[in-house]
Amino acid sequence: MLQKIIVTGGCGYIGSHTVVELISNNFEVVIIDDLSNSNKKTLERITKITGVCPSFEHIDLKDIEKTKSIFKKHNDAVAVIHFAAFKAVAESVKEPLMYYRNNLLSLINILEFQIEEGITNFIFSSSATVYGAPEKLPITEKNEVQRPFSPYGNTKKIAEEILEDLVKTSSNLSAISLRYFNPIGAHESGFLGELPNGIPNNLMPYITQTAAGIREELHVFGNDYDTKDGTPVRDYIHVVDLAEAHLKALQRLLNKEQEKPLEIYNLGTGNGYSVLEIIKSFEKTTNTSLNYKIVKRRPGDVEKLYADTTLAEEKLNWKCKHGIDEMIASSWKWEENLKNEQ
Ligand code: UD1
């Protein structure tokens, strides 16, 4: 019998790529998603790639009773991978309560009912935003955690603190928190990728939508930072590499290789690219010319963020396989496929 994994937010960007990885490695997957920022069509896309349609539960995880009964129904699961959360930074600044309510109540409900049902393994989708504006680069897991600039980011920090407290109790919980740097890219088939609702906030979907003619012009937020070309530097990581890291974290939990009840890992490549470098690489890879202009800084943006990936390499036995050109080419293939679908 296959081992069952509950994946919340499995219809979303990173969740869906992780579901593909899990199915391809012979796990049975149950997706729980409220479809608030995703689409049921993702199930068809996953099926097209893997030949298997995962089970799907359309549930709002803030709902205590429904969450309780869904965990009872799937109490034969061996782990939960929790992606379901709101993630738009600017929106979280405008609607902090909506973010705290959604991201934290759902987390609390999941943890309560998975523990009640004896499902003791948990993987959390965290973010490099918990490092704030780091003084030391590259960022190791020992870097100080700072108050993130946005309520969105703060929900990630608080969630990790909840986990920290919970593993100290007799809950038997074994948890791994994965701090993502900047996920971009899409599945190599071109059938799965990022599908932002409305106007994208993040750089890569904004670039591909501008090149596809959906957006008129890309705004580059500031070129007066203390970086190689004045634009901010980020550690962009291919979403398929990220998905594979979840698989490795899961195997570590299932094989009981954990050294402490809550482990934390950075997931990045260790390489920093500036916004202008990404644009140049996009233009070169896709042989197009991007319409962009430099505008003023976006409030809350950090100058430089890139990971030290040593810990994940050593303990998860994981390393990124894809370079920046592959990340960009796959994002573009996905965007072009989307255009052809319409
Ligand atoms: C942000 C969040 C991060 C979150 C991630 C995914 C912070 C500090 N960062 O990352 O926590 O996990 O989104 O939602 O809260 N840029 C442009 N023009 C654009 C868009 C972006 O120039 O139209 C630039 C930004 O200034 C930045 C870089 O591109 O320098 C990357 O931006 P983005 O993709 O939004 O990611 P982050 O802000 O790094």
Short mmCIF file of N, CA, C and O and ligand atoms in Angstrom, two decimals, residues 87 89 127 129 152 182 201-203 206 218-221 232 234 236 275 298 300-301, ligand 1:
data_model
loop_
_atom_site.label_atom_id
_atom_site.label_comp_id
_atom_site.label_asym_id
_atom_site.label_seq_id
_atom_site.Cartn_x
_atom_site.Cartn_y
_atom_site.Cartn_z
N LYS A 87 -0.32 34.95 0.37
CA LYS A 87 1.10 35.28 0.21
C LYS A 87 1.41 36.62 -0.46
O LYS A 87 2.56 36.87 -0.82
N VAL A 89 2.33 40.21 -0.38
CA VAL A 89 2.92 41.10 0.62
C VAL A 89 2.12 42.40 0.79
O VAL A 89 1.72 42.77 1.89
N SER A 127 9.56 31.11 4.73
CA SER A 127 10.11 32.05 3.74
C SER A 127 11.36 32.74 4.28
O SER A 127 11.46 32.99 5.50
N THR A 129 11.81 35.61 4.16
CA THR A 129 11.36 36.90 4.68
C THR A 129 11.57 36.97 6.21
O THR A 129 11.66 38.07 6.77
N TYR A 152 2.21 39.48 6.16
CA TYR A 152 2.41 38.17 5.51
C TYR A 152 3.66 37.50 6.09
O TYR A 152 3.64 36.36 6.55
N ASN A 182 13.58 32.74 -3.55
CA ASN A 182 12.60 33.22 -4.54
C ASN A 182 12.27 32.15 -5.59
O ASN A 182 12.99 32.02 -6.57
N ASN A 201 2.49 40.30 -8.38
CA ASN A 201 3.35 41.11 -7.49
C ASN A 201 4.81 40.75 -7.70
O ASN A 201 5.69 41.56 -7.48
N ASN A 202 5.05 39.51 -8.09
CA ASN A 202 6.42 39.01 -8.14
C ASN A 202 7.06 39.25 -9.50
O ASN A 202 6.37 39.39 -10.51
N LEU A 203 8.38 39.25 -9.49
CA LEU A 203 9.13 39.65 -10.68
C LEU A 203 8.90 38.74 -11.89
O LEU A 203 8.58 39.21 -12.99
N TYR A 206 5.59 38.81 -13.70
CA TYR A 206 5.43 40.13 -14.33
C TYR A 206 6.24 40.21 -15.62
O TYR A 206 5.79 40.74 -16.64
N LEU A 218 7.21 46.50 -17.69
CA LEU A 218 7.70 46.08 -16.38
C LEU A 218 8.33 47.28 -15.67
O LEU A 218 9.12 48.01 -16.28
N HIS A 219 7.99 47.46 -14.42
CA HIS A 219 8.65 48.50 -13.62
C HIS A 219 9.76 47.85 -12.80
O HIS A 219 9.51 46.90 -12.06
N VAL A 220 10.94 48.38 -12.92
CA VAL A 220 12.06 47.91 -12.09
C VAL A 220 12.12 48.85 -10.89
O VAL A 220 12.36 50.06 -11.05
N PHE A 221 11.92 48.27 -9.70
CA PHE A 221 11.76 49.11 -8.51
C PHE A 221 13.10 49.54 -7.93
O PHE A 221 13.57 48.96 -6.95
N PRO A 232 18.09 45.30 -6.78
CA PRO A 232 18.19 44.33 -5.68
C PRO A 232 18.57 42.92 -6.14
O PRO A 232 18.24 42.52 -7.26
N ARG A 234 18.51 38.77 -5.51
CA ARG A 234 17.74 37.68 -4.90
C ARG A 234 18.32 36.34 -5.31
O ARG A 234 18.99 36.22 -6.34
N TYR A 236 17.13 33.19 -6.76
CA TYR A 236 16.00 32.57 -7.47
C TYR A 236 16.23 31.07 -7.54
O TYR A 236 17.33 30.62 -7.89
N VAL A 275 17.92 42.26 -10.44
CA VAL A 275 16.74 42.35 -11.31
C VAL A 275 17.18 42.54 -12.77
O VAL A 275 16.65 41.87 -13.68
N ARG A 298 10.40 50.06 -4.31
CA ARG A 298 9.16 49.57 -3.73
C ARG A 298 9.38 49.49 -2.21
O ARG A 298 10.35 48.88 -1.76
N GLY A 300 9.70 48.46 1.48
CA GLY A 300 9.81 47.14 2.12
C GLY A 300 10.78 46.20 1.41
O GLY A 300 11.08 45.13 1.92
N ASP A 301 11.27 46.57 0.21
CA ASP A 301 12.20 45.68 -0.49
C ASP A 301 13.57 45.67 0.20
O ASP A 301 14.07 46.71 0.63
C1 UD1 B 1 8.46 38.61 -1.85
C2 UD1 B 1 8.45 38.53 -0.35
C3 UD1 B 1 8.64 37.10 0.09
C4 UD1 B 1 7.61 36.22 -0.56
C5 UD1 B 1 7.74 36.35 -2.06
C6 UD1 B 1 6.68 35.51 -2.75
C7 UD1 B 1 9.36 40.21 1.20
C8 UD1 B 1 10.56 41.01 1.59
N1 UD1 B 1 9.50 39.38 0.18
O1 UD1 B 1 9.80 38.37 -2.24
O2 UD1 B 1 8.53 36.98 1.46
O3 UD1 B 1 7.79 34.90 -0.15
O4 UD1 B 1 7.57 37.71 -2.43
O5 UD1 B 1 5.41 36.08 -2.68
O6 UD1 B 1 8.32 40.32 1.80
N2 UD1 B 1 10.62 43.61 -8.82
C9 UD1 B 1 10.60 44.59 -9.78
N3 UD1 B 1 9.45 44.76 -10.50
C10 UD1 B 1 8.32 44.00 -10.29
C11 UD1 B 1 8.37 42.99 -9.30
C12 UD1 B 1 9.53 42.82 -8.57
O7 UD1 B 1 11.58 45.30 -10.00
O8 UD1 B 1 7.31 44.23 -10.96
C13 UD1 B 1 11.87 43.37 -8.05
C14 UD1 B 1 11.71 43.62 -6.57
O9 UD1 B 1 12.01 44.95 -6.25
C15 UD1 B 1 12.74 42.63 -5.99
C16 UD1 B 1 12.81 41.52 -7.02
O10 UD1 B 1 12.22 42.02 -8.20
O11 UD1 B 1 13.98 43.23 -5.95
C17 UD1 B 1 12.05 40.28 -6.59
O12 UD1 B 1 10.75 40.68 -6.19
P1 UD1 B 1 9.57 39.62 -5.91
O13 UD1 B 1 9.52 38.63 -7.00
O14 UD1 B 1 8.33 40.40 -5.60
O15 UD1 B 1 10.07 38.84 -4.62
P2 UD1 B 1 10.55 39.40 -3.18
O16 UD1 B 1 10.09 40.76 -2.93
O17 UD1 B 1 12.02 39.11 -3.07
#
